[in-house]
Amino acid sequence: MKIYTKTGDKGQTGLLRGGRVAKHHPRVEAYGTLDELNAWIGHVRALTGDEAVEEVLVRLQSGLHVSCSDAAAPFGGAGESARIPRIRAEDVEALERGIDRLGEELPPLKRFILPGGGRVGSALHVARTICRRAERRLTELDEGEGGVNPELIRYINRLSDYLFTLARWANHREGRPEIPWTAVGEQPD
């Protein structure tokens, strides 16, 4: 199978449920940002030598692969296919359980913290911001033409919380301190 098809050479791409749209279409922006997040998490995997973190990241990448398919195919209506993988409520609940599990190993947050820490933790904070951008793209698409699985929006919202918690957890495992945010007027001279 060849990797190139030449069908996108004029700025159009095909959607999973048929039809062609511009490569800058809001749906393409949404699933493209999810793909970017998936690639960034792959980069984080390359940074970590921690098997526990890598195992979690592989699961997240699998969920993002489903998320990309879900976003690429308009949800509901005529032509909805059981063949297209979709994010489900159970997937959101699994993220919530994961957040709770990781949180049990962390000190409680008393203030906002600055993104950063070790290589893995800081890269996970970048992943969180890409995830928030994907969420903005999905909600923009949903408010515009619609056809976005509501569970996908919930999943991506929860995923950013998961990535925040995972960044804290990775930094904690590496012994990296959290730096609390202080207002400009509160900072030492």
PDB file of C-alpha atoms in Angstrom:
ATOM      1  CA  MET A   1       0.000   0.000   0.000  1.00  0.00           C
ATOM      2  CA  LYS A   2       1.412   3.388  -0.973  1.00  0.00           C
ATOM      3  CA  ILE A   3       1.436   6.151   1.622  1.00  0.00           C
ATOM      4  CA  TYR A   4       0.534   8.812  -0.934  1.00  0.00           C
ATOM      5  CA  THR A   5      -2.732   8.946  -2.870  1.00  0.00           C
ATOM      6  CA  LYS A   6      -2.372  12.299  -4.685  1.00  0.00           C
ATOM      7  CA  THR A   7      -6.056  12.983  -3.930  1.00  0.00           C
ATOM      8  CA  GLY A   8      -5.155  15.859  -1.604  1.00  0.00           C
ATOM      9  CA  ASP A   9      -2.889  17.699  -3.990  1.00  0.00           C
ATOM     10  CA  LYS A  10      -5.460  20.449  -4.548  1.00  0.00           C
ATOM     11  CA  GLY A  11      -6.083  21.226  -0.878  1.00  0.00           C
ATOM     12  CA  GLN A  12      -8.979  18.844  -0.256  1.00  0.00           C
ATOM     13  CA  THR A  13      -9.150  15.748   1.927  1.00  0.00           C
ATOM     14  CA  GLY A  14     -11.662  12.940   2.326  1.00  0.00           C
ATOM     15  CA  LEU A  15     -13.694  12.338   5.476  1.00  0.00           C
ATOM     16  CA  LEU A  16     -14.341   8.908   6.952  1.00  0.00           C
ATOM     17  CA  ARG A  17     -18.070   8.976   6.185  1.00  0.00           C
ATOM     18  CA  GLY A  18     -17.525  10.293   2.690  1.00  0.00           C
ATOM     19  CA  GLY A  19     -17.285  13.688   1.117  1.00  0.00           C
ATOM     20  CA  ARG A  20     -14.356  16.012   0.665  1.00  0.00           C
ATOM     21  CA  VAL A  21     -13.522  19.192   2.538  1.00  0.00           C
ATOM     22  CA  ALA A  22     -10.743  21.768   2.513  1.00  0.00           C
ATOM     23  CA  LYS A  23      -7.678  20.794   4.502  1.00  0.00           C
ATOM     24  CA  HIS A  24      -8.293  23.851   6.691  1.00  0.00           C
ATOM     25  CA  HIS A  25     -11.919  22.834   7.426  1.00  0.00           C
ATOM     26  CA  PRO A  26     -12.802  22.979  11.149  1.00  0.00           C
ATOM     27  CA  ARG A  27     -13.219  19.186  11.271  1.00  0.00           C
ATOM     28  CA  VAL A  28      -9.738  18.690   9.822  1.00  0.00           C
ATOM     29  CA  GLU A  29      -8.369  21.270  12.277  1.00  0.00           C
ATOM     30  CA  ALA A  30      -9.980  19.321  15.138  1.00  0.00           C
ATOM     31  CA  TYR A  31      -8.700  15.863  14.259  1.00  0.00           C
ATOM     32  CA  GLY A  32      -5.383  17.313  13.106  1.00  0.00           C
ATOM     33  CA  THR A  33      -4.853  18.856  16.531  1.00  0.00           C
ATOM     34  CA  LEU A  34      -5.705  15.519  18.148  1.00  0.00           C
ATOM     35  CA  ASP A  35      -3.121  13.898  15.872  1.00  0.00           C
ATOM     36  CA  GLU A  36      -0.578  16.540  16.917  1.00  0.00           C
ATOM     37  CA  LEU A  37      -1.313  15.712  20.564  1.00  0.00           C
ATOM     38  CA  ASN A  38      -0.855  12.013  19.846  1.00  0.00           C
ATOM     39  CA  ALA A  39       2.513  12.690  18.193  1.00  0.00           C
ATOM     40  CA  TRP A  40       3.596  14.885  21.107  1.00  0.00           C
ATOM     41  CA  ILE A  41       2.726  12.130  23.567  1.00  0.00           C
ATOM     42  CA  GLY A  42       4.880   9.829  21.427  1.00  0.00           C
ATOM     43  CA  HIS A  43       7.674  12.352  21.915  1.00  0.00           C
ATOM     44  CA  VAL A  44       7.111  12.253  25.679  1.00  0.00           C
ATOM     45  CA  ARG A  45       7.380   8.454  25.515  1.00  0.00           C
ATOM     46  CA  ALA A  46      10.805   8.888  23.930  1.00  0.00           C
ATOM     47  CA  LEU A  47      11.872  11.111  26.838  1.00  0.00           C
ATOM     48  CA  THR A  48      10.868   8.810  29.653  1.00  0.00           C
ATOM     49  CA  GLY A  49      12.769   5.834  30.912  1.00  0.00           C
ATOM     50  CA  ASP A  50       9.998   5.071  33.384  1.00  0.00           C
ATOM     51  CA  GLU A  51       8.035   1.970  32.342  1.00  0.00           C
ATOM     52  CA  ALA A  52       5.000   2.992  34.407  1.00  0.00           C
ATOM     53  CA  VAL A  53       4.803   6.360  32.640  1.00  0.00           C
ATOM     54  CA  GLU A  54       5.389   4.779  29.232  1.00  0.00           C
ATOM     55  CA  GLU A  55       2.591   2.256  29.816  1.00  0.00           C
ATOM     56  CA  VAL A  56       0.168   5.071  30.639  1.00  0.00           C
ATOM     57  CA  LEU A  57       1.251   7.058  27.575  1.00  0.00           C
ATOM     58  CA  VAL A  58       0.711   4.101  25.226  1.00  0.00           C
ATOM     59  CA  ARG A  59      -2.866   3.767  26.534  1.00  0.00           C
ATOM     60  CA  LEU A  60      -3.430   7.491  26.023  1.00  0.00           C
ATOM     61  CA  GLN A  61      -2.135   7.254  22.452  1.00  0.00           C
ATOM     62  CA  SER A  62      -4.568   4.424  21.729  1.00  0.00           C
ATOM     63  CA  GLY A  63      -7.410   6.562  23.076  1.00  0.00           C
ATOM     64  CA  LEU A  64      -6.269   9.470  20.937  1.00  0.00           C
ATOM     65  CA  HIS A  65      -6.241   7.265  17.860  1.00  0.00           C
ATOM     66  CA  VAL A  66      -9.923   6.518  18.510  1.00  0.00           C
ATOM     67  CA  SER A  67     -10.494  10.230  19.185  1.00  0.00           C
ATOM     68  CA  CYS A  68      -9.051  11.145  15.774  1.00  0.00           C
ATOM     69  CA  SER A  69     -11.364   8.684  14.013  1.00  0.00           C
ATOM     70  CA  ASP A  70     -14.296   9.925  16.060  1.00  0.00           C
ATOM     71  CA  ALA A  71     -13.600  13.565  15.189  1.00  0.00           C
ATOM     72  CA  ALA A  72     -12.994  12.773  11.500  1.00  0.00           C
ATOM     73  CA  ALA A  73     -16.452  11.241  11.017  1.00  0.00           C
ATOM     74  CA  PRO A  74     -19.541  13.371  11.724  1.00  0.00           C
ATOM     75  CA  PHE A  75     -21.449  11.878  14.661  1.00  0.00           C
ATOM     76  CA  GLY A  76     -25.057  10.709  14.437  1.00  0.00           C
ATOM     77  CA  GLY A  77     -27.600  11.090  11.723  1.00  0.00           C
ATOM     78  CA  ALA A  78     -27.991   9.093   8.555  1.00  0.00           C
ATOM     79  CA  GLY A  79     -25.017   6.970   7.721  1.00  0.00           C
ATOM     80  CA  GLU A  80     -23.760   6.516  11.306  1.00  0.00           C
ATOM     81  CA  SER A  81     -21.678   3.375  11.266  1.00  0.00           C
ATOM     82  CA  ALA A  82     -20.782   0.983  14.053  1.00  0.00           C
ATOM     83  CA  ARG A  83     -17.493   0.445  12.192  1.00  0.00           C
ATOM     84  CA  ILE A  84     -16.237   3.900  13.158  1.00  0.00           C
ATOM     85  CA  PRO A  85     -14.678   3.751  16.626  1.00  0.00           C
ATOM     86  CA  ARG A  86     -16.219   6.264  19.016  1.00  0.00           C
ATOM     87  CA  ILE A  87     -15.290   7.517  22.466  1.00  0.00           C
ATOM     88  CA  ARG A  88     -17.793   6.290  25.060  1.00  0.00           C
ATOM     89  CA  ALA A  89     -18.815   7.382  28.550  1.00  0.00           C
ATOM     90  CA  GLU A  90     -16.766   4.458  29.910  1.00  0.00           C
ATOM     91  CA  ASP A  91     -13.635   5.990  28.373  1.00  0.00           C
ATOM     92  CA  VAL A  92     -14.283   9.262  30.214  1.00  0.00           C
ATOM     93  CA  GLU A  93     -14.869   7.361  33.453  1.00  0.00           C
ATOM     94  CA  ALA A  94     -11.581   5.475  32.991  1.00  0.00           C
ATOM     95  CA  LEU A  95      -9.727   8.798  32.752  1.00  0.00           C
ATOM     96  CA  GLU A  96     -11.477  10.008  35.904  1.00  0.00           C
ATOM     97  CA  ARG A  97     -10.419   6.875  37.779  1.00  0.00           C
ATOM     98  CA  GLY A  98      -6.872   7.389  36.524  1.00  0.00           C
ATOM     99  CA  ILE A  99      -6.826  11.005  37.714  1.00  0.00           C
ATOM    100  CA  ASP A 100      -8.035   9.890  41.131  1.00  0.00           C
ATOM    101  CA  ARG A 101      -5.439   7.086  41.330  1.00  0.00           C
ATOM    102  CA  LEU A 102      -2.551   9.379  40.401  1.00  0.00           C
ATOM    103  CA  GLY A 103      -3.839  12.100  42.705  1.00  0.00           C
ATOM    104  CA  GLU A 104      -3.676   9.762  45.695  1.00  0.00           C
ATOM    105  CA  GLU A 105       0.123   9.766  45.358  1.00  0.00           C
ATOM    106  CA  LEU A 106       0.413  13.564  45.159  1.00  0.00           C
ATOM    107  CA  PRO A 107       0.329  16.338  47.736  1.00  0.00           C
ATOM    108  CA  PRO A 108      -2.878  18.376  47.556  1.00  0.00           C
ATOM    109  CA  LEU A 109      -2.776  21.535  45.458  1.00  0.00           C
ATOM    110  CA  LYS A 110      -3.075  24.694  47.513  1.00  0.00           C
ATOM    111  CA  ARG A 111      -2.170  27.182  44.767  1.00  0.00           C
ATOM    112  CA  PHE A 112      -1.736  27.249  41.038  1.00  0.00           C
ATOM    113  CA  ILE A 113       1.613  25.818  39.970  1.00  0.00           C
ATOM    114  CA  LEU A 114       3.898  26.854  37.142  1.00  0.00           C
ATOM    115  CA  PRO A 115       4.232  24.367  34.286  1.00  0.00           C
ATOM    116  CA  GLY A 116       7.662  22.797  34.222  1.00  0.00           C
ATOM    117  CA  GLY A 117       9.705  20.344  36.224  1.00  0.00           C
ATOM    118  CA  GLY A 118      11.745  17.597  34.626  1.00  0.00           C
ATOM    119  CA  ARG A 119      11.884  16.769  30.926  1.00  0.00           C
ATOM    120  CA  VAL A 120       8.904  14.413  31.088  1.00  0.00           C
ATOM    121  CA  GLY A 121       6.779  16.570  33.397  1.00  0.00           C
ATOM    122  CA  SER A 122       7.349  19.734  31.389  1.00  0.00           C
ATOM    123  CA  ALA A 123       6.633  17.889  28.118  1.00  0.00           C
ATOM    124  CA  LEU A 124       3.381  16.619  29.636  1.00  0.00           C
ATOM    125  CA  HIS A 125       2.426  20.214  30.460  1.00  0.00           C
ATOM    126  CA  VAL A 126       2.928  21.034  26.758  1.00  0.00           C
ATOM    127  CA  ALA A 127       0.724  18.027  25.916  1.00  0.00           C
ATOM    128  CA  ARG A 128      -1.948  19.449  28.223  1.00  0.00           C
ATOM    129  CA  THR A 129      -1.944  22.754  26.336  1.00  0.00           C
ATOM    130  CA  ILE A 130      -2.199  20.971  22.970  1.00  0.00           C
ATOM    131  CA  CYS A 131      -5.104  19.009  24.430  1.00  0.00           C
ATOM    132  CA  ARG A 132      -6.850  22.250  25.447  1.00  0.00           C
ATOM    133  CA  ARG A 133      -6.389  23.550  21.894  1.00  0.00           C
ATOM    134  CA  ALA A 134      -7.931  20.339  20.540  1.00  0.00           C
ATOM    135  CA  GLU A 135     -10.854  20.865  22.893  1.00  0.00           C
ATOM    136  CA  ARG A 136     -11.326  24.407  21.568  1.00  0.00           C
ATOM    137  CA  ARG A 137     -11.267  23.087  17.982  1.00  0.00           C
ATOM    138  CA  LEU A 138     -13.846  20.401  18.809  1.00  0.00           C
ATOM    139  CA  THR A 139     -16.230  22.780  20.560  1.00  0.00           C
ATOM    140  CA  GLU A 140     -15.873  25.311  17.729  1.00  0.00           C
ATOM    141  CA  LEU A 141     -16.735  22.559  15.239  1.00  0.00           C
ATOM    142  CA  ASP A 142     -19.684  21.427  17.338  1.00  0.00           C
ATOM    143  CA  GLU A 143     -21.062  24.964  17.657  1.00  0.00           C
ATOM    144  CA  GLY A 144     -20.579  25.505  13.920  1.00  0.00           C
ATOM    145  CA  GLU A 145     -21.668  22.548  11.837  1.00  0.00           C
ATOM    146  CA  GLY A 146     -22.277  20.112  14.700  1.00  0.00           C
ATOM    147  CA  GLY A 147     -21.742  16.404  14.387  1.00  0.00           C
ATOM    148  CA  VAL A 148     -19.284  16.024  17.266  1.00  0.00           C
ATOM    149  CA  ASN A 149     -19.747  13.142  19.667  1.00  0.00           C
ATOM    150  CA  PRO A 150     -20.535  14.734  23.069  1.00  0.00           C
ATOM    151  CA  GLU A 151     -18.536  11.992  24.789  1.00  0.00           C
ATOM    152  CA  LEU A 152     -15.504  12.972  22.704  1.00  0.00           C
ATOM    153  CA  ILE A 153     -15.718  16.549  23.998  1.00  0.00           C
ATOM    154  CA  ARG A 154     -16.009  15.255  27.578  1.00  0.00           C
ATOM    155  CA  TYR A 155     -13.094  12.867  27.000  1.00  0.00           C
ATOM    156  CA  ILE A 156     -10.759  15.561  25.696  1.00  0.00           C
ATOM    157  CA  ASN A 157     -11.746  17.900  28.530  1.00  0.00           C
ATOM    158  CA  ARG A 158     -10.953  15.169  31.044  1.00  0.00           C
ATOM    159  CA  LEU A 159      -7.775  14.207  29.185  1.00  0.00           C
ATOM    160  CA  SER A 160      -6.305  17.664  29.774  1.00  0.00           C
ATOM    161  CA  ASP A 161      -6.971  17.214  33.505  1.00  0.00           C
ATOM    162  CA  TYR A 162      -5.365  13.777  33.289  1.00  0.00           C
ATOM    163  CA  LEU A 163      -2.294  15.205  31.550  1.00  0.00           C
ATOM    164  CA  PHE A 164      -1.975  17.903  34.226  1.00  0.00           C
ATOM    165  CA  THR A 165      -2.125  15.266  36.950  1.00  0.00           C
ATOM    166  CA  LEU A 166       0.256  12.993  35.044  1.00  0.00           C
ATOM    167  CA  ALA A 167       2.757  15.875  34.707  1.00  0.00           C
ATOM    168  CA  ARG A 168       2.611  16.418  38.469  1.00  0.00           C
ATOM    169  CA  TRP A 169       2.964  12.666  39.056  1.00  0.00           C
ATOM    170  CA  ALA A 170       5.962  12.361  36.713  1.00  0.00           C
ATOM    171  CA  ASN A 171       7.666  15.303  38.408  1.00  0.00           C
ATOM    172  CA  HIS A 172       6.899  13.810  41.826  1.00  0.00           C
ATOM    173  CA  ARG A 173       8.439  10.472  40.785  1.00  0.00           C
ATOM    174  CA  GLU A 174      11.566  12.329  39.631  1.00  0.00           C
ATOM    175  CA  GLY A 175      11.759  14.335  42.865  1.00  0.00           C
ATOM    176  CA  ARG A 176      11.112  17.610  41.028  1.00  0.00           C
ATOM    177  CA  PRO A 177       9.505  20.282  43.228  1.00  0.00           C
ATOM    178  CA  GLU A 178       6.352  22.113  42.174  1.00  0.00           C
ATOM    179  CA  ILE A 179       6.806  25.855  41.919  1.00  0.00           C
ATOM    180  CA  PRO A 180       3.715  27.705  43.109  1.00  0.00           C
ATOM    181  CA  TRP A 181       2.515  30.643  41.075  1.00  0.00           C
ATOM    182  CA  THR A 182       2.837  34.002  42.776  1.00  0.00           C
ATOM    183  CA  ALA A 183       1.331  37.255  41.591  1.00  0.00           C
ATOM    184  CA  VAL A 184       3.770  39.788  40.157  1.00  0.00           C
ATOM    185  CA  GLY A 185       3.358  42.069  43.188  1.00  0.00           C
ATOM    186  CA  GLU A 186       4.098  39.161  45.541  1.00  0.00           C
ATOM    187  CA  GLN A 187       7.393  38.196  43.886  1.00  0.00           C
ATOM    188  CA  PRO A 188      10.684  39.061  45.572  1.00  0.00           C
ATOM    189  CA  ASP A 189      12.754  41.867  44.044  1.00  0.00           C
TER     190      ASP A 189
END
